[in-house]
Amino acid sequence: MKTEIKPLKSINGEVAIPGDKSISHRALIIGSLAHGTTKITNFLRSEDTLATLNILKAIGANIELTNAKEVVIEGNGLQSFQEPEDILDAKNSGTTMRLIMGVLAAQNFYSVLTGDDSLKKRPMKRVIDPLSKMGGLFFGRKQGNYAPITILGTDDIFPIFYSTPVASAQVKSAILLNALYAKGTSQITEPYKSRDHTERMLKYFGANIEEKGTTVTINGGDDLKGKEVFVPSDISSASFFIVAALIMENSTLLIKDVGINPTRSGAIKILKMMGAEITTLNLRYLNNEPVCDLLVKSSNLKGVEIKGDIIPTLIDEIPILAVAASQADGKTLIKDANELRYKETDRIKAIVNEFTKMGIEIFEREDGFEISGKQKIKGNCTCESYNDHRIAMSLAIAGLIAENPININDFDCVNISYPRFLDTLNTLR
């Protein structure tokens, strides 16, 4: 199905962005591991998070969606799960598959995890390797690297001291969840610090966990206690509207209750380096997460170089930063972003292909791309979403400033993270 995006002169108003996807996943999992009641408000009800919820229910978690944005979990602790009766389906969610692998590897039963065609193409060995060292037994396709993954769990988990080859919150989180069951202390060190929602939430629920630089230390066997969790608005989802307001003339946008975790807010830092007028208002902390309102105004942006240890803090925002770069003064170079090739699609190739189709001058690199600025977006074309929600939404924002409408195929993939994206956009027209 094609979705048409028509050009727009400006966007103004106040917008509430859906809850953070990463935090919603983790609240479901950690709440199910805890003893007692966990109440999650502003929960993101999307295809990805529902995949996590349904898998947890299939292994015995007592979870109820009390309304569209609220979940209540009656947790019975680390040892409360049971062998599922069927294959567990993570759908399109890499977060679901990798984090749940950390839980299932510590259960003394048999389970199988699968996903959609896209997820079956994403590598799992980076998670399987450390979890295997901790005692789990895994079997997968193509030398054990791809789903479906068979897991023979164990209740005898070994602690681990592990250095990850890449900075990955999913790998780190899978190890941390598995380490909750270990008899002793585990330590994970990354080359760069990846997003730390799991560490913050585990500490909030009562785990004995410490962070120092890029190293996280956790003691196994601690009893987690149910908590109330408010899920802040997703900064990755907010970034599409932030960039839209910045690159469209005479635009002012107030975005409420946005999570600005420093391991996730690299895009804000980069946009400010580019000259963006973004003001932080009403800063506070909710369940260990920094939250604020963001006031965004039209800005004259300039090209920058994006590389190094900031990349893990904005990896999901690179597609929309590329749109901003196309309207900045001068060239923008993005490198050290090889991880983009292993997302829902090869995002480097997808961005280059579709930007070129829209008339944007962009050059592909092995680890990123180079974009010329101050470009006119011609539009009058049909773009591919590659069934990747972040590619689809980035193309939609580019379409707002095109000279002619654009069409995007399979735009409904945005339901993975932002089911009402077009509704939000239409309120600002």
JSON list of C-alpha atoms in Angstrom, two decimals, residues 180-313:
[
{"chain": "A", "resi": 180, "resn": "LEU", "atom": "CA", "xyz": [20.52, -11.91, 37.61]},
{"chain": "A", "resi": 181, "resn": "TYR", "atom": "CA", "xyz": [20.38, -15.71, 37.90]},
{"chain": "A", "resi": 182, "resn": "ALA", "atom": "CA", "xyz": [24.13, -16.24, 38.34]},
{"chain": "A", "resi": 183, "resn": "LYS", "atom": "CA", "xyz": [25.76, -17.27, 41.61]},
{"chain": "A", "resi": 184, "resn": "GLY", "atom": "CA", "xyz": [28.24, -14.42, 41.88]},
{"chain": "A", "resi": 185, "resn": "THR", "atom": "CA", "xyz": [29.28, -11.16, 40.25]},
{"chain": "A", "resi": 186, "resn": "SER", "atom": "CA", "xyz": [29.28, -10.50, 36.50]},
{"chain": "A", "resi": 187, "resn": "GLN", "atom": "CA", "xyz": [30.96, -7.66, 34.65]},
{"chain": "A", "resi": 188, "resn": "ILE", "atom": "CA", "xyz": [30.36, -6.34, 31.13]},
{"chain": "A", "resi": 189, "resn": "THR", "atom": "CA", "xyz": [32.69, -3.85, 29.41]},
{"chain": "A", "resi": 190, "resn": "GLU", "atom": "CA", "xyz": [31.90, -2.11, 26.11]},
{"chain": "A", "resi": 191, "resn": "PRO", "atom": "CA", "xyz": [34.20, -0.22, 23.72]},
{"chain": "A", "resi": 192, "resn": "TYR", "atom": "CA", "xyz": [31.76, 2.71, 23.98]},
{"chain": "A", "resi": 193, "resn": "LYS", "atom": "CA", "xyz": [28.88, 3.25, 26.38]},
{"chain": "A", "resi": 194, "resn": "SER", "atom": "CA", "xyz": [25.61, 2.12, 24.77]},
{"chain": "A", "resi": 195, "resn": "ARG", "atom": "CA", "xyz": [22.15, 3.10, 26.03]},
{"chain": "A", "resi": 196, "resn": "ASP", "atom": "CA", "xyz": [21.74, 2.26, 29.70]},
{"chain": "A", "resi": 197, "resn": "HIS", "atom": "CA", "xyz": [17.97, 1.89, 30.24]},
{"chain": "A", "resi": 198, "resn": "THR", "atom": "CA", "xyz": [18.43, -1.67, 31.52]},
{"chain": "A", "resi": 199, "resn": "GLU", "atom": "CA", "xyz": [20.98, -0.62, 34.14]},
{"chain": "A", "resi": 200, "resn": "ARG", "atom": "CA", "xyz": [18.82, 2.27, 35.33]},
{"chain": "A", "resi": 201, "resn": "MET", "atom": "CA", "xyz": [15.70, 0.16, 35.56]},
{"chain": "A", "resi": 202, "resn": "LEU", "atom": "CA", "xyz": [17.39, -2.80, 37.26]},
{"chain": "A", "resi": 203, "resn": "LYS", "atom": "CA", "xyz": [18.74, -0.41, 39.90]},
{"chain": "A", "resi": 204, "resn": "TYR", "atom": "CA", "xyz": [15.28, 1.13, 40.32]},
{"chain": "A", "resi": 205, "resn": "PHE", "atom": "CA", "xyz": [13.81, -2.35, 40.89]},
{"chain": "A", "resi": 206, "resn": "GLY", "atom": "CA", "xyz": [16.45, -3.15, 43.52]},
{"chain": "A", "resi": 207, "resn": "ALA", "atom": "CA", "xyz": [19.27, -4.97, 41.72]},
{"chain": "A", "resi": 208, "resn": "ASN", "atom": "CA", "xyz": [22.82, -4.61, 43.05]},
{"chain": "A", "resi": 209, "resn": "ILE", "atom": "CA", "xyz": [24.33, -2.98, 39.98]},
{"chain": "A", "resi": 210, "resn": "GLU", "atom": "CA", "xyz": [27.07, -0.42, 39.44]},
{"chain": "A", "resi": 211, "resn": "GLU", "atom": "CA", "xyz": [28.32, 1.53, 36.43]},
{"chain": "A", "resi": 212, "resn": "LYS", "atom": "CA", "xyz": [31.82, 2.91, 35.99]},
{"chain": "A", "resi": 213, "resn": "GLY", "atom": "CA", "xyz": [32.78, 4.29, 32.61]},
{"chain": "A", "resi": 214, "resn": "THR", "atom": "CA", "xyz": [31.90, 1.65, 30.02]},
{"chain": "A", "resi": 215, "resn": "THR", "atom": "CA", "xyz": [31.84, -1.19, 32.59]},
{"chain": "A", "resi": 216, "resn": "VAL", "atom": "CA", "xyz": [28.75, -2.51, 34.37]},
{"chain": "A", "resi": 217, "resn": "THR", "atom": "CA", "xyz": [28.96, -4.83, 37.40]},
{"chain": "A", "resi": 218, "resn": "ILE", "atom": "CA", "xyz": [25.97, -6.80, 38.71]},
{"chain": "A", "resi": 219, "resn": "ASN", "atom": "CA", "xyz": [25.49, -9.32, 41.52]},
{"chain": "A", "resi": 220, "resn": "GLY", "atom": "CA", "xyz": [23.29, -12.31, 40.84]},
{"chain": "A", "resi": 221, "resn": "GLY", "atom": "CA", "xyz": [20.53, -13.62, 43.08]},
{"chain": "A", "resi": 222, "resn": "ASP", "atom": "CA", "xyz": [19.08, -10.29, 44.22]},
{"chain": "A", "resi": 223, "resn": "ASP", "atom": "CA", "xyz": [15.30, -10.13, 44.66]},
{"chain": "A", "resi": 224, "resn": "LEU", "atom": "CA", "xyz": [13.65, -7.46, 42.51]},
{"chain": "A", "resi": 225, "resn": "LYS", "atom": "CA", "xyz": [10.59, -5.59, 43.83]},
{"chain": "A", "resi": 226, "resn": "GLY", "atom": "CA", "xyz": [7.64, -4.42, 41.72]},
{"chain": "A", "resi": 227, "resn": "LYS", "atom": "CA", "xyz": [7.51, -0.67, 41.02]},
{"chain": "A", "resi": 228, "resn": "GLU", "atom": "CA", "xyz": [5.48, 2.04, 39.33]},
{"chain": "A", "resi": 229, "resn": "VAL", "atom": "CA", "xyz": [7.07, 3.02, 36.01]},
{"chain": "A", "resi": 230, "resn": "PHE", "atom": "CA", "xyz": [6.25, 6.09, 33.91]},
{"chain": "A", "resi": 231, "resn": "VAL", "atom": "CA", "xyz": [7.49, 5.63, 30.35]},
{"chain": "A", "resi": 232, "resn": "PRO", "atom": "CA", "xyz": [8.73, 8.99, 28.99]},
{"chain": "A", "resi": 233, "resn": "SER", "atom": "CA", "xyz": [8.05, 9.96, 25.39]},
{"chain": "A", "resi": 234, "resn": "ASP", "atom": "CA", "xyz": [10.41, 8.24, 22.98]},
{"chain": "A", "resi": 235, "resn": "ILE", "atom": "CA", "xyz": [13.24, 10.55, 21.92]},
{"chain": "A", "resi": 236, "resn": "SER", "atom": "CA", "xyz": [13.77, 8.47, 18.76]},
{"chain": "A", "resi": 237, "resn": "SER", "atom": "CA", "xyz": [10.14, 9.07, 17.76]},
{"chain": "A", "resi": 238, "resn": "ALA", "atom": "CA", "xyz": [10.35, 12.73, 18.83]},
{"chain": "A", "resi": 239, "resn": "SER", "atom": "CA", "xyz": [13.41, 13.25, 16.62]},
{"chain": "A", "resi": 240, "resn": "PHE", "atom": "CA", "xyz": [11.29, 13.10, 13.45]},
{"chain": "A", "resi": 241, "resn": "PHE", "atom": "CA", "xyz": [9.20, 16.07, 14.57]},
{"chain": "A", "resi": 242, "resn": "ILE", "atom": "CA", "xyz": [12.21, 17.88, 16.01]},
{"chain": "A", "resi": 243, "resn": "VAL", "atom": "CA", "xyz": [13.93, 17.77, 12.63]},
{"chain": "A", "resi": 244, "resn": "ALA", "atom": "CA", "xyz": [10.72, 18.71, 10.82]},
{"chain": "A", "resi": 245, "resn": "ALA", "atom": "CA", "xyz": [10.35, 21.87, 12.93]},
{"chain": "A", "resi": 246, "resn": "LEU", "atom": "CA", "xyz": [14.03, 22.76, 12.46]},
{"chain": "A", "resi": 247, "resn": "ILE", "atom": "CA", "xyz": [14.07, 22.50, 8.65]},
{"chain": "A", "resi": 248, "resn": "MET", "atom": "CA", "xyz": [10.64, 24.06, 7.95]},
{"chain": "A", "resi": 249, "resn": "GLU", "atom": "CA", "xyz": [10.27, 27.83, 7.96]},
{"chain": "A", "resi": 250, "resn": "ASN", "atom": "CA", "xyz": [8.25, 29.64, 10.64]},
{"chain": "A", "resi": 251, "resn": "SER", "atom": "CA", "xyz": [7.83, 26.53, 12.78]},
{"chain": "A", "resi": 252, "resn": "THR", "atom": "CA", "xyz": [7.63, 26.27, 16.57]},
{"chain": "A", "resi": 253, "resn": "LEU", "atom": "CA", "xyz": [6.95, 22.97, 18.33]},
{"chain": "A", "resi": 254, "resn": "LEU", "atom": "CA", "xyz": [6.63, 22.02, 22.00]},
{"chain": "A", "resi": 255, "resn": "ILE", "atom": "CA", "xyz": [7.18, 18.30, 22.68]},
{"chain": "A", "resi": 256, "resn": "LYS", "atom": "CA", "xyz": [6.16, 17.15, 26.15]},
{"chain": "A", "resi": 257, "resn": "ASP", "atom": "CA", "xyz": [7.65, 14.60, 28.57]},
{"chain": "A", "resi": 258, "resn": "VAL", "atom": "CA", "xyz": [10.59, 13.50, 26.40]},
{"chain": "A", "resi": 259, "resn": "GLY", "atom": "CA", "xyz": [13.17, 11.10, 27.81]},
{"chain": "A", "resi": 260, "resn": "ILE", "atom": "CA", "xyz": [16.64, 12.64, 27.46]},
{"chain": "A", "resi": 261, "resn": "ASN", "atom": "CA", "xyz": [18.78, 9.83, 28.79]},
{"chain": "A", "resi": 262, "resn": "PRO", "atom": "CA", "xyz": [22.37, 10.86, 27.90]},
{"chain": "A", "resi": 263, "resn": "THR", "atom": "CA", "xyz": [22.99, 7.48, 26.23]},
{"chain": "A", "resi": 264, "resn": "ARG", "atom": "CA", "xyz": [20.05, 8.20, 23.91]},
{"chain": "A", "resi": 265, "resn": "SER", "atom": "CA", "xyz": [20.15, 11.96, 23.35]},
{"chain": "A", "resi": 266, "resn": "GLY", "atom": "CA", "xyz": [23.17, 12.18, 21.07]},
{"chain": "A", "resi": 267, "resn": "ALA", "atom": "CA", "xyz": [20.90, 13.41, 18.28]},
{"chain": "A", "resi": 268, "resn": "ILE", "atom": "CA", "xyz": [19.99, 16.49, 20.34]},
{"chain": "A", "resi": 269, "resn": "LYS", "atom": "CA", "xyz": [23.68, 17.17, 20.95]},
{"chain": "A", "resi": 270, "resn": "ILE", "atom": "CA", "xyz": [24.48, 16.84, 17.24]},
{"chain": "A", "resi": 271, "resn": "LEU", "atom": "CA", "xyz": [21.54, 19.00, 16.17]},
{"chain": "A", "resi": 272, "resn": "LYS", "atom": "CA", "xyz": [22.67, 21.73, 18.60]},
{"chain": "A", "resi": 273, "resn": "MET", "atom": "CA", "xyz": [26.19, 21.47, 17.12]},
{"chain": "A", "resi": 274, "resn": "MET", "atom": "CA", "xyz": [24.50, 22.05, 13.74]},
{"chain": "A", "resi": 275, "resn": "GLY", "atom": "CA", "xyz": [22.93, 25.24, 15.12]},
{"chain": "A", "resi": 276, "resn": "ALA", "atom": "CA", "xyz": [19.50, 23.95, 16.13]},
{"chain": "A", "resi": 277, "resn": "GLU", "atom": "CA", "xyz": [17.40, 26.09, 18.47]},
{"chain": "A", "resi": 278, "resn": "ILE", "atom": "CA", "xyz": [16.22, 23.47, 20.98]},
{"chain": "A", "resi": 279, "resn": "THR", "atom": "CA", "xyz": [15.39, 24.57, 24.53]},
{"chain": "A", "resi": 280, "resn": "THR", "atom": "CA", "xyz": [15.08, 22.18, 27.49]},
{"chain": "A", "resi": 281, "resn": "LEU", "atom": "CA", "xyz": [12.21, 22.95, 29.89]},
{"chain": "A", "resi": 282, "resn": "ASN", "atom": "CA", "xyz": [10.88, 21.37, 33.09]},
{"chain": "A", "resi": 283, "resn": "LEU", "atom": "CA", "xyz": [13.74, 18.89, 33.63]},
{"chain": "A", "resi": 284, "resn": "ARG", "atom": "CA", "xyz": [13.01, 16.15, 36.21]},
{"chain": "A", "resi": 285, "resn": "TYR", "atom": "CA", "xyz": [13.77, 12.49, 36.96]},
{"chain": "A", "resi": 286, "resn": "LEU", "atom": "CA", "xyz": [11.18, 9.70, 36.80]},
{"chain": "A", "resi": 287, "resn": "ASN", "atom": "CA", "xyz": [12.14, 6.10, 37.69]},
{"chain": "A", "resi": 288, "resn": "ASN", "atom": "CA", "xyz": [15.85, 6.95, 37.28]},
{"chain": "A", "resi": 289, "resn": "GLU", "atom": "CA", "xyz": [15.31, 8.50, 33.81]},
{"chain": "A", "resi": 290, "resn": "PRO", "atom": "CA", "xyz": [15.76, 12.22, 33.00]},
{"chain": "A", "resi": 291, "resn": "VAL", "atom": "CA", "xyz": [12.64, 13.71, 31.40]},
{"chain": "A", "resi": 292, "resn": "CYS", "atom": "CA", "xyz": [11.90, 17.20, 30.04]},
{"chain": "A", "resi": 293, "resn": "ASP", "atom": "CA", "xyz": [9.84, 19.25, 27.58]},
{"chain": "A", "resi": 294, "resn": "LEU", "atom": "CA", "xyz": [11.56, 20.39, 24.38]},
{"chain": "A", "resi": 295, "resn": "LEU", "atom": "CA", "xyz": [10.83, 23.68, 22.63]},
{"chain": "A", "resi": 296, "resn": "VAL", "atom": "CA", "xyz": [12.01, 23.56, 18.99]},
{"chain": "A", "resi": 297, "resn": "LYS", "atom": "CA", "xyz": [12.14, 26.43, 16.49]},
{"chain": "A", "resi": 298, "resn": "SER", "atom": "CA", "xyz": [13.11, 26.78, 12.83]},
{"chain": "A", "resi": 299, "resn": "SER", "atom": "CA", "xyz": [16.89, 27.04, 12.54]},
{"chain": "A", "resi": 300, "resn": "ASN", "atom": "CA", "xyz": [19.67, 27.58, 10.03]},
{"chain": "A", "resi": 301, "resn": "LEU", "atom": "CA", "xyz": [21.70, 24.38, 10.29]},
{"chain": "A", "resi": 302, "resn": "LYS", "atom": "CA", "xyz": [25.30, 23.77, 9.28]},
{"chain": "A", "resi": 303, "resn": "GLY", "atom": "CA", "xyz": [27.02, 20.53, 8.26]},
{"chain": "A", "resi": 304, "resn": "VAL", "atom": "CA", "xyz": [29.08, 18.58, 10.80]},
{"chain": "A", "resi": 305, "resn": "GLU", "atom": "CA", "xyz": [31.09, 15.38, 11.13]},
{"chain": "A", "resi": 306, "resn": "ILE", "atom": "CA", "xyz": [29.38, 12.64, 13.17]},
{"chain": "A", "resi": 307, "resn": "LYS", "atom": "CA", "xyz": [31.66, 9.85, 14.32]},
{"chain": "A", "resi": 308, "resn": "GLY", "atom": "CA", "xyz": [33.20, 7.95, 17.22]},
{"chain": "A", "resi": 309, "resn": "ASP", "atom": "CA", "xyz": [31.73, 7.30, 20.63]},
{"chain": "A", "resi": 310, "resn": "ILE", "atom": "CA", "xyz": [28.63, 9.45, 20.06]},
{"chain": "A", "resi": 311, "resn": "ILE", "atom": "CA", "xyz": [27.35, 7.03, 17.40]},
{"chain": "A", "resi": 312, "resn": "PRO", "atom": "CA", "xyz": [25.81, 4.48, 19.85]},
{"chain": "A", "resi": 313, "resn": "THR", "atom": "CA", "xyz": [23.82, 7.33, 21.46]}
]
